[in-house]
PDB file of C-alpha atoms in Angstrom:
ATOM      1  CA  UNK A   8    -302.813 113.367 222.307  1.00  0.00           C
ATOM      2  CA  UNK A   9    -300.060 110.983 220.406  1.00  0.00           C
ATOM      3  CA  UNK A  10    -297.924 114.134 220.332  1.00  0.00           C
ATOM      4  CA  UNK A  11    -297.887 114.105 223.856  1.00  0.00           C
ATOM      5  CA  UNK A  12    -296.998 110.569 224.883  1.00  0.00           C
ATOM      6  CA  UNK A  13    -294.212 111.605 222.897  1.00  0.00           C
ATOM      7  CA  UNK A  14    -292.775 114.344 224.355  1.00  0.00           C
ATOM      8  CA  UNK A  15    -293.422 112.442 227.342  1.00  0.00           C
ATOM      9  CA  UNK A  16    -291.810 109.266 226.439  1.00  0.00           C
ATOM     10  CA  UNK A  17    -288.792 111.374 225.311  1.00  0.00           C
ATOM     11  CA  UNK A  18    -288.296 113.882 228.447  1.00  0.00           C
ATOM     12  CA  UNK A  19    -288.675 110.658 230.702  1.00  0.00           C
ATOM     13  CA  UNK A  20    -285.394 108.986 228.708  1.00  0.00           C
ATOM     14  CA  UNK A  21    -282.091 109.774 230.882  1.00  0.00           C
ATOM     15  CA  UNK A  22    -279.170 111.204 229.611  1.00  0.00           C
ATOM     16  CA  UNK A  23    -276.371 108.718 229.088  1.00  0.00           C
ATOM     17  CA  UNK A  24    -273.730 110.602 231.473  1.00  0.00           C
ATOM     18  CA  UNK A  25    -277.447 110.662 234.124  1.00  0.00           C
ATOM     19  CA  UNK A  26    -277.561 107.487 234.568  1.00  0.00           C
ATOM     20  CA  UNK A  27    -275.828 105.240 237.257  1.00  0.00           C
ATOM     21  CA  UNK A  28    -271.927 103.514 236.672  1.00  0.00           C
ATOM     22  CA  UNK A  29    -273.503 100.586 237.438  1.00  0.00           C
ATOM     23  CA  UNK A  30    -276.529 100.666 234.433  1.00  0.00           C
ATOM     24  CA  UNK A  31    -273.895 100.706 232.119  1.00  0.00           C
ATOM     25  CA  UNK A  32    -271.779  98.168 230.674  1.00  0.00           C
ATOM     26  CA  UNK A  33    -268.137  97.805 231.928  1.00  0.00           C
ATOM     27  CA  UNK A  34    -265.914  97.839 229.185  1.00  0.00           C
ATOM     28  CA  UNK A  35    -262.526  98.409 231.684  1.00  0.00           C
ATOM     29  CA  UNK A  36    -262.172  94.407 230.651  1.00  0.00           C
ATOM     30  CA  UNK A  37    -261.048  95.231 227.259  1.00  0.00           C
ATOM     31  CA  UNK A  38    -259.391  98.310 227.955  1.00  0.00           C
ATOM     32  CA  UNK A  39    -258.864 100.817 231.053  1.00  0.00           C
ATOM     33  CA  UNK A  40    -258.930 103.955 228.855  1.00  0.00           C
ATOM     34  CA  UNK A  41    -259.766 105.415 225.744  1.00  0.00           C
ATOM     35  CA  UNK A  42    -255.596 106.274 226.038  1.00  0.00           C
ATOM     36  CA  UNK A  43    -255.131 102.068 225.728  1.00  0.00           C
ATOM     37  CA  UNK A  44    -257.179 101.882 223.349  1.00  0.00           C
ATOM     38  CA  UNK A  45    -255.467 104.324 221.170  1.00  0.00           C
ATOM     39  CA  UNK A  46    -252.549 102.833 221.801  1.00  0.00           C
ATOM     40  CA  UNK A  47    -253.164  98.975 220.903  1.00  0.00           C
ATOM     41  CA  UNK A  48    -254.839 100.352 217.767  1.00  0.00           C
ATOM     42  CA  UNK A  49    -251.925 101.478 216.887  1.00  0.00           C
ATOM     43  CA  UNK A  50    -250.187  98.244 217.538  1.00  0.00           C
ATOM     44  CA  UNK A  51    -252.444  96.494 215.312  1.00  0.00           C
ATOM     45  CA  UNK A  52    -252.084  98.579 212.722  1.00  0.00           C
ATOM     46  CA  UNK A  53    -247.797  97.839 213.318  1.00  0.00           C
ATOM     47  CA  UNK A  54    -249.060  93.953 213.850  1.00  0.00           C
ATOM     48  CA  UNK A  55    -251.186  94.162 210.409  1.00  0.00           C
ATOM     49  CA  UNK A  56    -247.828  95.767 208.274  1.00  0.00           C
ATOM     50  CA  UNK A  57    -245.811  92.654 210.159  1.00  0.00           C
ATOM     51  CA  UNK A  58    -248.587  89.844 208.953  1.00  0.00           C
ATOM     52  CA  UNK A  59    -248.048  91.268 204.985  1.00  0.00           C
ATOM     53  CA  UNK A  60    -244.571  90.443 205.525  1.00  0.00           C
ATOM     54  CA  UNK A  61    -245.330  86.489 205.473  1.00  0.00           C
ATOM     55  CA  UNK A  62    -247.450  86.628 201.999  1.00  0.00           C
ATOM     56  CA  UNK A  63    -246.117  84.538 199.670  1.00  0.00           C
ATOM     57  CA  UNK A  64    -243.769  82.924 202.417  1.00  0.00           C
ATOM     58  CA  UNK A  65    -246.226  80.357 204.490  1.00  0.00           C
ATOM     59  CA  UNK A  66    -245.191  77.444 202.381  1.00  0.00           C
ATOM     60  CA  UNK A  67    -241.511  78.168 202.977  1.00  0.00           C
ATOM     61  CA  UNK A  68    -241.516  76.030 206.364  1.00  0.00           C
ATOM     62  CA  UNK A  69    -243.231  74.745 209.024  1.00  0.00           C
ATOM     63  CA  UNK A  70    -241.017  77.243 211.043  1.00  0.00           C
ATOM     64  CA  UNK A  71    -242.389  80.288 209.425  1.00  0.00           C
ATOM     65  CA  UNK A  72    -245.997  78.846 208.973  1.00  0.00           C
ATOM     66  CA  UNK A  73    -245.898  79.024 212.301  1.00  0.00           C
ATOM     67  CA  UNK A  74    -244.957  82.268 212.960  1.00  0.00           C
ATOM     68  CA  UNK A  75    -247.004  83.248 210.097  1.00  0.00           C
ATOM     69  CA  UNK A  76    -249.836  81.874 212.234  1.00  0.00           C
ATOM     70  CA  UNK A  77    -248.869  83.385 215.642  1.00  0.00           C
ATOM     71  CA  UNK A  78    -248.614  86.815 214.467  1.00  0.00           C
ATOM     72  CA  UNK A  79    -252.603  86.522 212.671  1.00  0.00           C
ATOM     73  CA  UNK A  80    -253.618  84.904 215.998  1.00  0.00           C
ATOM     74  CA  UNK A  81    -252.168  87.970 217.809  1.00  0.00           C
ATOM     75  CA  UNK A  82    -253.324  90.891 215.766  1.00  0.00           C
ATOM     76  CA  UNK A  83    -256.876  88.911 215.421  1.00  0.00           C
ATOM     77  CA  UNK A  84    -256.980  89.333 218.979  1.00  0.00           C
ATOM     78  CA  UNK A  85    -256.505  93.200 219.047  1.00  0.00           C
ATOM     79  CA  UNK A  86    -258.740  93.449 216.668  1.00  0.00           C
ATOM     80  CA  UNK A  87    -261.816  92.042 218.069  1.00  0.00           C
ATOM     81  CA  UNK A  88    -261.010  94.042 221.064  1.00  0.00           C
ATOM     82  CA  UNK A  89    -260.341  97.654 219.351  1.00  0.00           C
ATOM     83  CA  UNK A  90    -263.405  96.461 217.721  1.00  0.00           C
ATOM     84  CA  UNK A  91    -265.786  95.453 219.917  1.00  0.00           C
ATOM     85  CA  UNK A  92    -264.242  97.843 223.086  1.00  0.00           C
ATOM     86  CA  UNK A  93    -265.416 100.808 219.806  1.00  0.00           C
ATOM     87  CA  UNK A  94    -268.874  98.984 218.935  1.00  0.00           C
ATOM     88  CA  UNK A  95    -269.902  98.608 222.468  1.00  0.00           C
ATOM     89  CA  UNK A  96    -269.183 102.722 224.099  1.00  0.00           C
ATOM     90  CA  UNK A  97    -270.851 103.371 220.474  1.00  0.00           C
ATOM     91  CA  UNK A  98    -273.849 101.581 220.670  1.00  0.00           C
ATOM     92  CA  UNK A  99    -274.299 103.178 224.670  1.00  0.00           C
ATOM     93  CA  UNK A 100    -274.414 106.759 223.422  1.00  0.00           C
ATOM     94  CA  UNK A 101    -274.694 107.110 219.260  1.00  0.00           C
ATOM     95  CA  UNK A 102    -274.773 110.717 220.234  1.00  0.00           C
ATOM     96  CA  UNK A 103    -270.995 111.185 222.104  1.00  0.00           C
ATOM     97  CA  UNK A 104    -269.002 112.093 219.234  1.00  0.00           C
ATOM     98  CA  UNK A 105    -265.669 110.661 220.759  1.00  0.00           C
ATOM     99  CA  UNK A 106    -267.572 107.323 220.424  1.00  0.00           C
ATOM    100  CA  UNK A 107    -268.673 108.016 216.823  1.00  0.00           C
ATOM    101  CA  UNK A 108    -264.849 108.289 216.244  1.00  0.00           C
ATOM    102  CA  UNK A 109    -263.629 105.276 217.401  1.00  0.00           C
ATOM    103  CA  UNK A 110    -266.266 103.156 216.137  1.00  0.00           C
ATOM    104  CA  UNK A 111    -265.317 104.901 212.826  1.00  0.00           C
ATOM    105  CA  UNK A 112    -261.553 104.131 212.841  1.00  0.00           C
ATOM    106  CA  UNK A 113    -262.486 100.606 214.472  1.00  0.00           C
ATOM    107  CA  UNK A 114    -264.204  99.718 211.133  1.00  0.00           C
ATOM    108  CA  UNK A 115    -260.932 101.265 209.181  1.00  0.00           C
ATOM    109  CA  UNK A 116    -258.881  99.178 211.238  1.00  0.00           C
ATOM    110  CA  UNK A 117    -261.455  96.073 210.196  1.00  0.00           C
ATOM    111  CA  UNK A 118    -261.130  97.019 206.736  1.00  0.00           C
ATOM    112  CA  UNK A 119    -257.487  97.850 206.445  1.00  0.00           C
ATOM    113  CA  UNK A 120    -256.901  94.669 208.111  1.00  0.00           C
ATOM    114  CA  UNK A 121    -259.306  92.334 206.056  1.00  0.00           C
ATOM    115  CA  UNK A 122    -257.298  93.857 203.052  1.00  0.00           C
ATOM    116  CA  UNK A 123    -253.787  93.246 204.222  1.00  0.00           C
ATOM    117  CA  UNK A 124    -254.879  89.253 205.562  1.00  0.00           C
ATOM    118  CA  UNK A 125    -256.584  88.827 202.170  1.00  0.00           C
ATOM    119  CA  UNK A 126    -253.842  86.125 201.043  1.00  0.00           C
ATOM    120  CA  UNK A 127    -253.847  84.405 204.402  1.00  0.00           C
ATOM    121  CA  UNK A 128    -256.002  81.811 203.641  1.00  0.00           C
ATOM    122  CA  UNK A 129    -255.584  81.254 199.761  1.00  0.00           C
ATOM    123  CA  UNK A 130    -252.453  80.583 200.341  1.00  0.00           C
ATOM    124  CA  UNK A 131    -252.515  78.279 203.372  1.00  0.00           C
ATOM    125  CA  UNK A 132    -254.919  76.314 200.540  1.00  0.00           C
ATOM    126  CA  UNK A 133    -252.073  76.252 198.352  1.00  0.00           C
ATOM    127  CA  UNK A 134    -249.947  74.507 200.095  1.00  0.00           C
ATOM    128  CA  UNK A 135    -250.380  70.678 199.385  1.00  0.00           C
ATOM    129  CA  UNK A 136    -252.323  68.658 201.786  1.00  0.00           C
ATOM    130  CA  UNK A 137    -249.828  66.177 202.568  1.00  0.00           C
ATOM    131  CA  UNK A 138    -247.172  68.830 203.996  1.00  0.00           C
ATOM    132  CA  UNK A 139    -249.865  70.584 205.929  1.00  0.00           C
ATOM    133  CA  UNK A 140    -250.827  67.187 207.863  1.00  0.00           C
ATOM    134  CA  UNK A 141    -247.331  66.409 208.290  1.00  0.00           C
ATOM    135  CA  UNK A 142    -246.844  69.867 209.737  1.00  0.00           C
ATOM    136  CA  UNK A 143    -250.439  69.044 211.946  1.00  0.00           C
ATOM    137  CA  UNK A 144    -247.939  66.010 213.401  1.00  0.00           C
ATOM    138  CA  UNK A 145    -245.541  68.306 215.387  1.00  0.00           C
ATOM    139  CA  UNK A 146    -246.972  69.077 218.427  1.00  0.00           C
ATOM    140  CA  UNK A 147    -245.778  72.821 218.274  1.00  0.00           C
ATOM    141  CA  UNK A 148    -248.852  73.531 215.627  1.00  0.00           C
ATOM    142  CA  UNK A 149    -251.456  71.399 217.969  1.00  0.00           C
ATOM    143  CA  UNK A 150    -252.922  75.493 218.642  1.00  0.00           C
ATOM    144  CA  UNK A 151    -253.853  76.023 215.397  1.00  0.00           C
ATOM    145  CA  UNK A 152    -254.736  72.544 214.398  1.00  0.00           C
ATOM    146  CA  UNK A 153    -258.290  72.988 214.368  1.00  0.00           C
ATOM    147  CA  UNK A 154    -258.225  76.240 212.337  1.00  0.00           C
ATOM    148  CA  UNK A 155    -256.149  74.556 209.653  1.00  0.00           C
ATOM    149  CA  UNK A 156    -258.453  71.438 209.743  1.00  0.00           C
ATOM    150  CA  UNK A 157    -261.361  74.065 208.922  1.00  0.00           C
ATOM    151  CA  UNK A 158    -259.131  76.001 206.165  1.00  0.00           C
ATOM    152  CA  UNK A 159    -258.246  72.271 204.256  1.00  0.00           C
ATOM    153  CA  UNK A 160    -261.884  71.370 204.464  1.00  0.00           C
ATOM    154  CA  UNK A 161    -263.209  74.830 203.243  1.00  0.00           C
ATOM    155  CA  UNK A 162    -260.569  74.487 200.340  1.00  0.00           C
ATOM    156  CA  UNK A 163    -263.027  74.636 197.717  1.00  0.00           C
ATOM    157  CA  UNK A 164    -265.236  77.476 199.047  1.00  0.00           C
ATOM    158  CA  UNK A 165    -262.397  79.932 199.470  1.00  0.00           C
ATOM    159  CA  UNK A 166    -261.737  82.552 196.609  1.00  0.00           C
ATOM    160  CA  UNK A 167    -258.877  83.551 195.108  1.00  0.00           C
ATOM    161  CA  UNK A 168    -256.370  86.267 196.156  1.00  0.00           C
ATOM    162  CA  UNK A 169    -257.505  89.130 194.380  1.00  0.00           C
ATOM    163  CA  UNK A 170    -261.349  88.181 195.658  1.00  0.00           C
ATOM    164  CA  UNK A 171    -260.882  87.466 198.596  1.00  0.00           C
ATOM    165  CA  UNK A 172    -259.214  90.994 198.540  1.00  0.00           C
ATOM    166  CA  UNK A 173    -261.859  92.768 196.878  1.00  0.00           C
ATOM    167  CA  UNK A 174    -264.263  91.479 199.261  1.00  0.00           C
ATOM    168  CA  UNK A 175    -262.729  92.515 201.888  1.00  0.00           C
ATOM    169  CA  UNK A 176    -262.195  95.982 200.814  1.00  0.00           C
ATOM    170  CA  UNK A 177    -265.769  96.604 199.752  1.00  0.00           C
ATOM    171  CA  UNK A 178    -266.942  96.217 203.399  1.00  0.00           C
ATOM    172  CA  UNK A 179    -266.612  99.603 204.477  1.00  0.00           C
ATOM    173  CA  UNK A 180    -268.763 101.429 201.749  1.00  0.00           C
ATOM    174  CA  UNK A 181    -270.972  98.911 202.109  1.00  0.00           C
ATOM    175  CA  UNK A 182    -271.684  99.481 205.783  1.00  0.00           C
ATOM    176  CA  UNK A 183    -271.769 103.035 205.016  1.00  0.00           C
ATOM    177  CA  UNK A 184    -276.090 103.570 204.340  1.00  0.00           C
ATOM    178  CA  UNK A 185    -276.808 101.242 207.463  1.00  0.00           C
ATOM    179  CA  UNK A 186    -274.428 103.409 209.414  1.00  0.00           C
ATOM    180  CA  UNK A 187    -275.804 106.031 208.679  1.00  0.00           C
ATOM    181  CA  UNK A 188    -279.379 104.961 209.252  1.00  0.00           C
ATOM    182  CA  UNK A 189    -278.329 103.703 212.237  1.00  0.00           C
ATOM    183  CA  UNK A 190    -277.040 106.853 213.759  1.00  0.00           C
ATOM    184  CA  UNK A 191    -279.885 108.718 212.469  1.00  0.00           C
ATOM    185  CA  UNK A 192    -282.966 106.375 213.907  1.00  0.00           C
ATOM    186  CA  UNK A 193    -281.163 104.903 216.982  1.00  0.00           C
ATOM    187  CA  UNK A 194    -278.972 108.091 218.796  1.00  0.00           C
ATOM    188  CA  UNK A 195    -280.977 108.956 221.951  1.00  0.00           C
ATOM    189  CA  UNK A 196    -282.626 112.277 221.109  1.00  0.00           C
TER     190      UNK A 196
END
């Protein structure tokens, strides 16, 4: 008799591509195509390479600081979008392989970009206190002052460099076993 609710249970689930545009969440707000999507991952991954370019430079002035600053505030942005746009069509249908994909290379992306930011905030730490605030004075940085406010006051909780990069790089294998669980108890079958 359990056996039976079952099968009923499962034959009364729709298909994802059976059920109605407007059941389904509209993702056309982060991107109008898989095509856009493609390409502003590939901008991030252009945007990441340009963000390596300030490590070991932030200190050098409150000129480049700031453009340090505007170029991680740009690529963070594509990110959580090529992120979530990858997470959300994902977590609709675990079973449309085109979604698998992307969610896959979102989470590269994550990783790859976690890696390269690594020094970001060590080394905004690094830079005396006193310059920072007199930076915090020029109206041009009042966008990020709240971010560097948080960064100063988390001084002593941040970890080096070469932790901070370690860190990040272990996050993909160790999202790999709840992935994979994931796909395995949650695809519609």
């Amino acid at each position: 008799m359990r056996y039976n609710f079952i099968i009923m249970a499962k034959n009364s689930v729709p298909a994802r591509k059976d059920i109605p545009a407007s059941d389904k969440w509209d993702l056309t707000s982060l991107f109008a195509s898989d095509s856009d999507w493609e390409t502003t991952l590939k901008t991030l991954e252009g945007l990441t390479s340009e963000i390596t370019q300030y490590k070991g430079r932030l200190a050098d002035s409150d000129g480049t600081l700031l453009s340090a600053l505007k170029a991680y505030e740009n690529a963070d942005k594509k990110l959580e979008a090529v992120y979530n746009y990858a997470q959300l069509q994902f977590t609709a249908d675990e079973t449309d392989s085109g979604a698998q994909d992307r969610e896959g290379r979102a989470r590269m992306a994550y990783t790859k970009y976690c890696a390269a930011t690594s020094f970001f905030n060590p080394e905004l730490q690094s830079i005396p206190d006193d310059r920072i605030q007199s930076w915090l004075k020029q109206s041009s940085f009042d966008e990020y002052r709240i971010f560097l406010t948080k960064i100063l006051r988390m001084k002593q909780h941040i970890l080096s460099e070469k932790e901070e990069r370690l860190m990040s790089l272990q996050s993909e294998s160790a999202g790999t076993s709840d992935k994979a669980f994931t796909v395995l108890t949650d695809a519609d079958m």
